[in-house]
Tab-separated table of C-alpha atoms in Angstrom:
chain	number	residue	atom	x	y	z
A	1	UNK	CA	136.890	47.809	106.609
A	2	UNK	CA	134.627	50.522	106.208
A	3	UNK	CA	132.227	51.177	109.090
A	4	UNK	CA	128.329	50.691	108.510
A	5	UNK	CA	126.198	53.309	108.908
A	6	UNK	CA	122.587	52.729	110.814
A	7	UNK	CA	119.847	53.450	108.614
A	8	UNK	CA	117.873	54.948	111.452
A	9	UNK	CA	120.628	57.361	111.301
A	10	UNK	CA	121.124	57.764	107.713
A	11	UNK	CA	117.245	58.406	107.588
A	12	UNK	CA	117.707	60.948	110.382
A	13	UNK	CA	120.214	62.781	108.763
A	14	UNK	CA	118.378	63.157	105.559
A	15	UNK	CA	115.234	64.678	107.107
A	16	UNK	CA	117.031	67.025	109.080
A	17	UNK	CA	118.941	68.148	105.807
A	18	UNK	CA	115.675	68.428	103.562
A	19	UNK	CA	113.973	70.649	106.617
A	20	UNK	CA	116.871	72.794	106.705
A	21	UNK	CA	116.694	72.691	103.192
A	22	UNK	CA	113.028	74.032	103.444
A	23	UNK	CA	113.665	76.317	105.536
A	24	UNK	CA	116.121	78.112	103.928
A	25	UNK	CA	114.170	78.313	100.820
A	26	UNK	CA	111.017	79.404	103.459
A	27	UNK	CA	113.761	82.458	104.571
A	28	UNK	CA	114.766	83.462	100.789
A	29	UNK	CA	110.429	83.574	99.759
A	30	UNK	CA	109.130	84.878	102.574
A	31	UNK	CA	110.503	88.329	103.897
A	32	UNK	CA	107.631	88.979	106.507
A	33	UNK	CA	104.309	91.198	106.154
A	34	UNK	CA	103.131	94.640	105.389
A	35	UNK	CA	100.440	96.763	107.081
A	36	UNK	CA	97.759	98.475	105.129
A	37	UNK	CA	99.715	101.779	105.904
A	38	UNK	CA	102.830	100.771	104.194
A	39	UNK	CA	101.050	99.251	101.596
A	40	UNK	CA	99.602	102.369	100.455
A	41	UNK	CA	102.910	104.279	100.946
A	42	UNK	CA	104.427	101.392	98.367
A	43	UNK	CA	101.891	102.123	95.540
A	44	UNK	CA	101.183	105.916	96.085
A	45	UNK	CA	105.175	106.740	94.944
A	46	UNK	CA	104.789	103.673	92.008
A	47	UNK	CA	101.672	105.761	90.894
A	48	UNK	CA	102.585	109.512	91.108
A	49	UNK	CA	106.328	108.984	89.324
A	50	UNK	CA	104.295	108.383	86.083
A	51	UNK	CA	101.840	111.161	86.983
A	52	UNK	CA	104.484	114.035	87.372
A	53	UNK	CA	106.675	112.918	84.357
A	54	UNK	CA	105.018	112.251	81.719
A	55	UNK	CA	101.050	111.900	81.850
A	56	UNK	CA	100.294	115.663	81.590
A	57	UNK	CA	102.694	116.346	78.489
A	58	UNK	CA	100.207	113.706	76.789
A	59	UNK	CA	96.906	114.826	78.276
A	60	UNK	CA	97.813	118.733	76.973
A	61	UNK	CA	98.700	117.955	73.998
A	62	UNK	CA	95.303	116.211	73.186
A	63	UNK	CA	93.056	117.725	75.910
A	64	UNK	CA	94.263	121.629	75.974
A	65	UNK	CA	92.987	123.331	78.679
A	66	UNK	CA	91.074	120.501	79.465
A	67	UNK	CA	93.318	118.468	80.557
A	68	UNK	CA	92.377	118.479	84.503
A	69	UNK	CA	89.228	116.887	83.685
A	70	UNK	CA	91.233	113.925	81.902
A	71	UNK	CA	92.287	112.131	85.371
A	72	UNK	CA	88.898	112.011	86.391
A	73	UNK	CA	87.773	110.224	83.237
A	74	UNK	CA	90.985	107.797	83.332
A	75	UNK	CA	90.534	107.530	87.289
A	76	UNK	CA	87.809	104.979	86.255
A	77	UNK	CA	90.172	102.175	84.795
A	78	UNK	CA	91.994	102.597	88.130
A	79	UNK	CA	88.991	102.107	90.678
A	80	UNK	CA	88.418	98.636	88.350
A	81	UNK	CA	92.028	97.669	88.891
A	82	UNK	CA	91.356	98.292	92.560
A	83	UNK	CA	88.327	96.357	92.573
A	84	UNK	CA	89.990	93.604	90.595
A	85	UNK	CA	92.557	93.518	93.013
A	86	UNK	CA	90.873	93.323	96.151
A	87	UNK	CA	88.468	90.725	94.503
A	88	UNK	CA	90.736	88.136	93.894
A	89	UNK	CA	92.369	88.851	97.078
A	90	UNK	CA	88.945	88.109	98.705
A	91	UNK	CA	88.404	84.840	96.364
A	92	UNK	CA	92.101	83.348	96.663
A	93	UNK	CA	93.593	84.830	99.965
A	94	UNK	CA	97.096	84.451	99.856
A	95	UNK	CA	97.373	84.477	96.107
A	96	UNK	CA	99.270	86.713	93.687
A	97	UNK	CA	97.536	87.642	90.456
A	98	UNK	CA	99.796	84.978	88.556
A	99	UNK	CA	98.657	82.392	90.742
A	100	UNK	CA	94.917	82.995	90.802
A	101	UNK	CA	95.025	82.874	87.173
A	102	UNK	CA	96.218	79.334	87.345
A	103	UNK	CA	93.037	78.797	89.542
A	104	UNK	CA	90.568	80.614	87.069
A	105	UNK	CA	91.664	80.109	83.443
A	106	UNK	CA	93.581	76.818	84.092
A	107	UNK	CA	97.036	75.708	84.375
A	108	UNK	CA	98.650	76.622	81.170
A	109	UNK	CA	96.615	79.688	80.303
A	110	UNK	CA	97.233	80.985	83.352
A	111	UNK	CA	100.804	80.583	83.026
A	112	UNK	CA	100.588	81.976	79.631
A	113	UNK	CA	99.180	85.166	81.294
A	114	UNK	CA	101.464	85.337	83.985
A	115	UNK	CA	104.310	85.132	81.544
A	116	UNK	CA	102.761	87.781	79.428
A	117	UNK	CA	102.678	90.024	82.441
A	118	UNK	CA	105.814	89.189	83.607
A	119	UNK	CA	106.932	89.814	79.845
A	120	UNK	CA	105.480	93.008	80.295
A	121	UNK	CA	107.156	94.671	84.035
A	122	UNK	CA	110.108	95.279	82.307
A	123	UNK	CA	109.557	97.285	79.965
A	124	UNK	CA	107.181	99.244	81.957
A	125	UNK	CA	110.192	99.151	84.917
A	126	UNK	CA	112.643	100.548	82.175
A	127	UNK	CA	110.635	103.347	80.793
A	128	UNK	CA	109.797	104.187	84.511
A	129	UNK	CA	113.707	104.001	85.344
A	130	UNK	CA	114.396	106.030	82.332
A	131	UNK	CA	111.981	108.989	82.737
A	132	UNK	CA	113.560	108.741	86.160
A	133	UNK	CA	117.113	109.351	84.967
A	134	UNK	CA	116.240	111.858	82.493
A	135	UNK	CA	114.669	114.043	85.286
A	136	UNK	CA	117.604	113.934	87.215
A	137	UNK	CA	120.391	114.462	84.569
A	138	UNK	CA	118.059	117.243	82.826
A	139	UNK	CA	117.390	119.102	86.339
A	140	UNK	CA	119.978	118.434	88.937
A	141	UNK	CA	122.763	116.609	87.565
A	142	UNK	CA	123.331	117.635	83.815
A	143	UNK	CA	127.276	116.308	83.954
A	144	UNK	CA	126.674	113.135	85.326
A	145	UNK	CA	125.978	110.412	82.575
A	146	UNK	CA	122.841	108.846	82.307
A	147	UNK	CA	123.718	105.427	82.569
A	148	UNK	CA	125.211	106.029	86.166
A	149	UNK	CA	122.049	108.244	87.245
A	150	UNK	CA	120.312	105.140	86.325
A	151	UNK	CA	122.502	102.615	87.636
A	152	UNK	CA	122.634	103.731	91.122
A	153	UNK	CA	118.435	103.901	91.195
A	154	UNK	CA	118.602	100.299	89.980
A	155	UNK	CA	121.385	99.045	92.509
A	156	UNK	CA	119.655	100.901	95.737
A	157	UNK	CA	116.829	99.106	94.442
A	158	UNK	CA	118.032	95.541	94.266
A	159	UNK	CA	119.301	95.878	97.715
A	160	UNK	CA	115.495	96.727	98.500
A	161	UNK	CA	114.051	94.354	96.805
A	162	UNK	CA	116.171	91.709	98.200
A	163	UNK	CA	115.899	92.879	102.188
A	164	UNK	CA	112.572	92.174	101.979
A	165	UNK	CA	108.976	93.234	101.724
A	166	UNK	CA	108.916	94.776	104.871
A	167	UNK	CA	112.299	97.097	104.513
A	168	UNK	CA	110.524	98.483	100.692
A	169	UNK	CA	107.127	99.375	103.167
A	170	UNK	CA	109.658	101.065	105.522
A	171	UNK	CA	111.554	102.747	103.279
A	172	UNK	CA	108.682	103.796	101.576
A	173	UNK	CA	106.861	105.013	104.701
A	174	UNK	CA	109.889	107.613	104.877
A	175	UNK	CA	110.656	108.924	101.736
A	176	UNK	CA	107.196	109.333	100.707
A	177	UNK	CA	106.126	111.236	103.532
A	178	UNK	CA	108.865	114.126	102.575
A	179	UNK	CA	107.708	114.001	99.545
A	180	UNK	CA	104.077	114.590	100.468
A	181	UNK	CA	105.915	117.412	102.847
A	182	UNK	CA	107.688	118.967	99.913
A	183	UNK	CA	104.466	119.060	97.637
A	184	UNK	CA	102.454	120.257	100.155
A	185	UNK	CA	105.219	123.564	100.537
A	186	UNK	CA	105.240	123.362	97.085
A	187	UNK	CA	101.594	123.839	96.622
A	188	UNK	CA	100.916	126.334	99.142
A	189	UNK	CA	103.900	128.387	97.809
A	190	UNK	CA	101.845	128.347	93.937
A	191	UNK	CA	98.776	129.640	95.742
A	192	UNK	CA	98.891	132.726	94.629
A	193	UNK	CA	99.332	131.855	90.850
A	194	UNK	CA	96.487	130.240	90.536
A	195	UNK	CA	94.299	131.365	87.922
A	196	UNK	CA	90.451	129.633	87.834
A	197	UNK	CA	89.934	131.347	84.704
A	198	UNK	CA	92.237	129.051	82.802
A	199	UNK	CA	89.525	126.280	83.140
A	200	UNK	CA	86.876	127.874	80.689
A	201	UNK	CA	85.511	127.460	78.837
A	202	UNK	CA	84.331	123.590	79.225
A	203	UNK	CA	84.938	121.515	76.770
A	204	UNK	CA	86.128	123.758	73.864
A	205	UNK	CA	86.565	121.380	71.391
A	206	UNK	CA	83.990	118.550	72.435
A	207	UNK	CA	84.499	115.507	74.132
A	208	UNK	CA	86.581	113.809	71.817
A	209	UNK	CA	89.590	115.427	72.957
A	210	UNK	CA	89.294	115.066	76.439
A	211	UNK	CA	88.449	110.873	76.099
A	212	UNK	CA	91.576	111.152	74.111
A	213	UNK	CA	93.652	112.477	76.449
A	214	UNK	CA	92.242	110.312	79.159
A	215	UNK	CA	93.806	107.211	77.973
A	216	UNK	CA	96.932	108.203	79.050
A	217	UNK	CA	95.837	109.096	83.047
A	218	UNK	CA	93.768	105.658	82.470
A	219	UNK	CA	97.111	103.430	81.685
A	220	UNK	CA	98.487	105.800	84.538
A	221	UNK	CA	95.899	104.506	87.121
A	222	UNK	CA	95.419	100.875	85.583
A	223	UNK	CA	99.223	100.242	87.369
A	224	UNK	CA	97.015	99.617	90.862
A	225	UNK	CA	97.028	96.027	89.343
A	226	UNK	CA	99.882	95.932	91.269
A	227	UNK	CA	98.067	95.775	94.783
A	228	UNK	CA	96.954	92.133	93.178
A	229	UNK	CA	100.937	91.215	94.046
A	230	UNK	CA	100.753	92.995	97.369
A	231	UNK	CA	98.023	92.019	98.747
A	232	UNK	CA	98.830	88.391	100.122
A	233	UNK	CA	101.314	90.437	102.050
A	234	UNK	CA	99.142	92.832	104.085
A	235	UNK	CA	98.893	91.631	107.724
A	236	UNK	CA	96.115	94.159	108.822
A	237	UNK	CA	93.310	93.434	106.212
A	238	UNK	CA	90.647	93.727	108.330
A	239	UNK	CA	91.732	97.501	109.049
């Protein structure tokens, strides 16, 4: 004979297994908060790699000499992302871009748009992970193949990513202040090079050129689109 179970306990058993259940799901979605401080460590780094690499090739080949005056131009499509940002954080608190979409535009173009997007962070990842590799190989580690410059940047990454929110802000909150270190000696060392006469005369060639070159600082600065992700994860908003 097989012994009956109580359904008292059967019932029992089952919610304890769909809360643990929930639970663990909770623990794999939600790796903690963020301050404001490591927030802005995350996105200055996500920002300047694209700056240093490959935005002022572009911007000198259109804007010449003029080229300084092409972030300021471009710097506008980055204060709207900002705003943007920070709007739909105020509107939907606690929402990701992807899922305020769904609240604005509707279920399935909203979806549409977050798949687009989401379409979209890969490619923009790769090129970012390949500029990255090329740097390296090309300046510090020209016998080392590409594919394992890029495959370490990629695994160190993952583990990141998957530790959590809060270990990327940490992380971030170190390496980016040697690097603000390191430019800073950097910059004080070029001091003396500086030459203000390089900057005339003003718009040489009209400002066609310089709106030109300014579309590549404004896809540069339109990445703060990002903060729309990060947001729902600051803890110290009203700082």
């Amino acid at each position: 004979m097989v012994a009956s179970i109580p359904k008292e306990q059967t019932t029992l058993e089952q919610s304890t297994f769909r809360a643990n259940k929930g639970a663990g799901l909770h623990m794999l979605t939600d790796k903690g908060k963020i301050s404001v401080t490591q927030l802005a460590f995350m996105v200055f780094p996500a920002i300047l790699a694209t700056a240093i690499l490959s935005v002022p090739g572009i911007t000198m080949h259109y804007a010449g000499h003029d080229m300084w005056m092409t972030p300021i131009i471009g710097s506008i499509v980055g204060l709207a992302a900002i705003g943007i940002s920070v709007g739909l954080d105020r509107l939907y608190p606690g929402k990701t871009l992807i899922q305020s979409s769904v609240l604005i535009i509707g279920r399935i173009p909203g979806k549409l748009f977050g798949l687009i997007y989401i379409a979209f962070l890969p490619h923009l990842t790769g090129l970012i992970i390949r500029e990255y590799g090329e740097f390296i190989v090309n300046n510090a580690l020209p016998r080392t193949p590409l594919f394992v410059v890029m495959g370490t940047m990629v695994v160190v990454c993952a583990i990141n990513v998957r530790l959590g929110i809060e270990v990327v802000g940490r992380t971030s909150q170190v390496f980016v202040t040697l690097l603000i270190v390191l430019l800073a000696l950097i910059f004080i060392l070029l001091i003396g090079e500086l030459n203000p006469a390089e900057l005339f005369p003003f718009m040489e060639k009209g400002p066609i050129p310089i709106i030109t070159g300014a579309a590549a600082p404004a896809a540069w600065f339109s990445e703060y689109i990002v903060l729309a992700f990060l947001l729902p994860y600051v803890n110290e908003k009203n700082e």
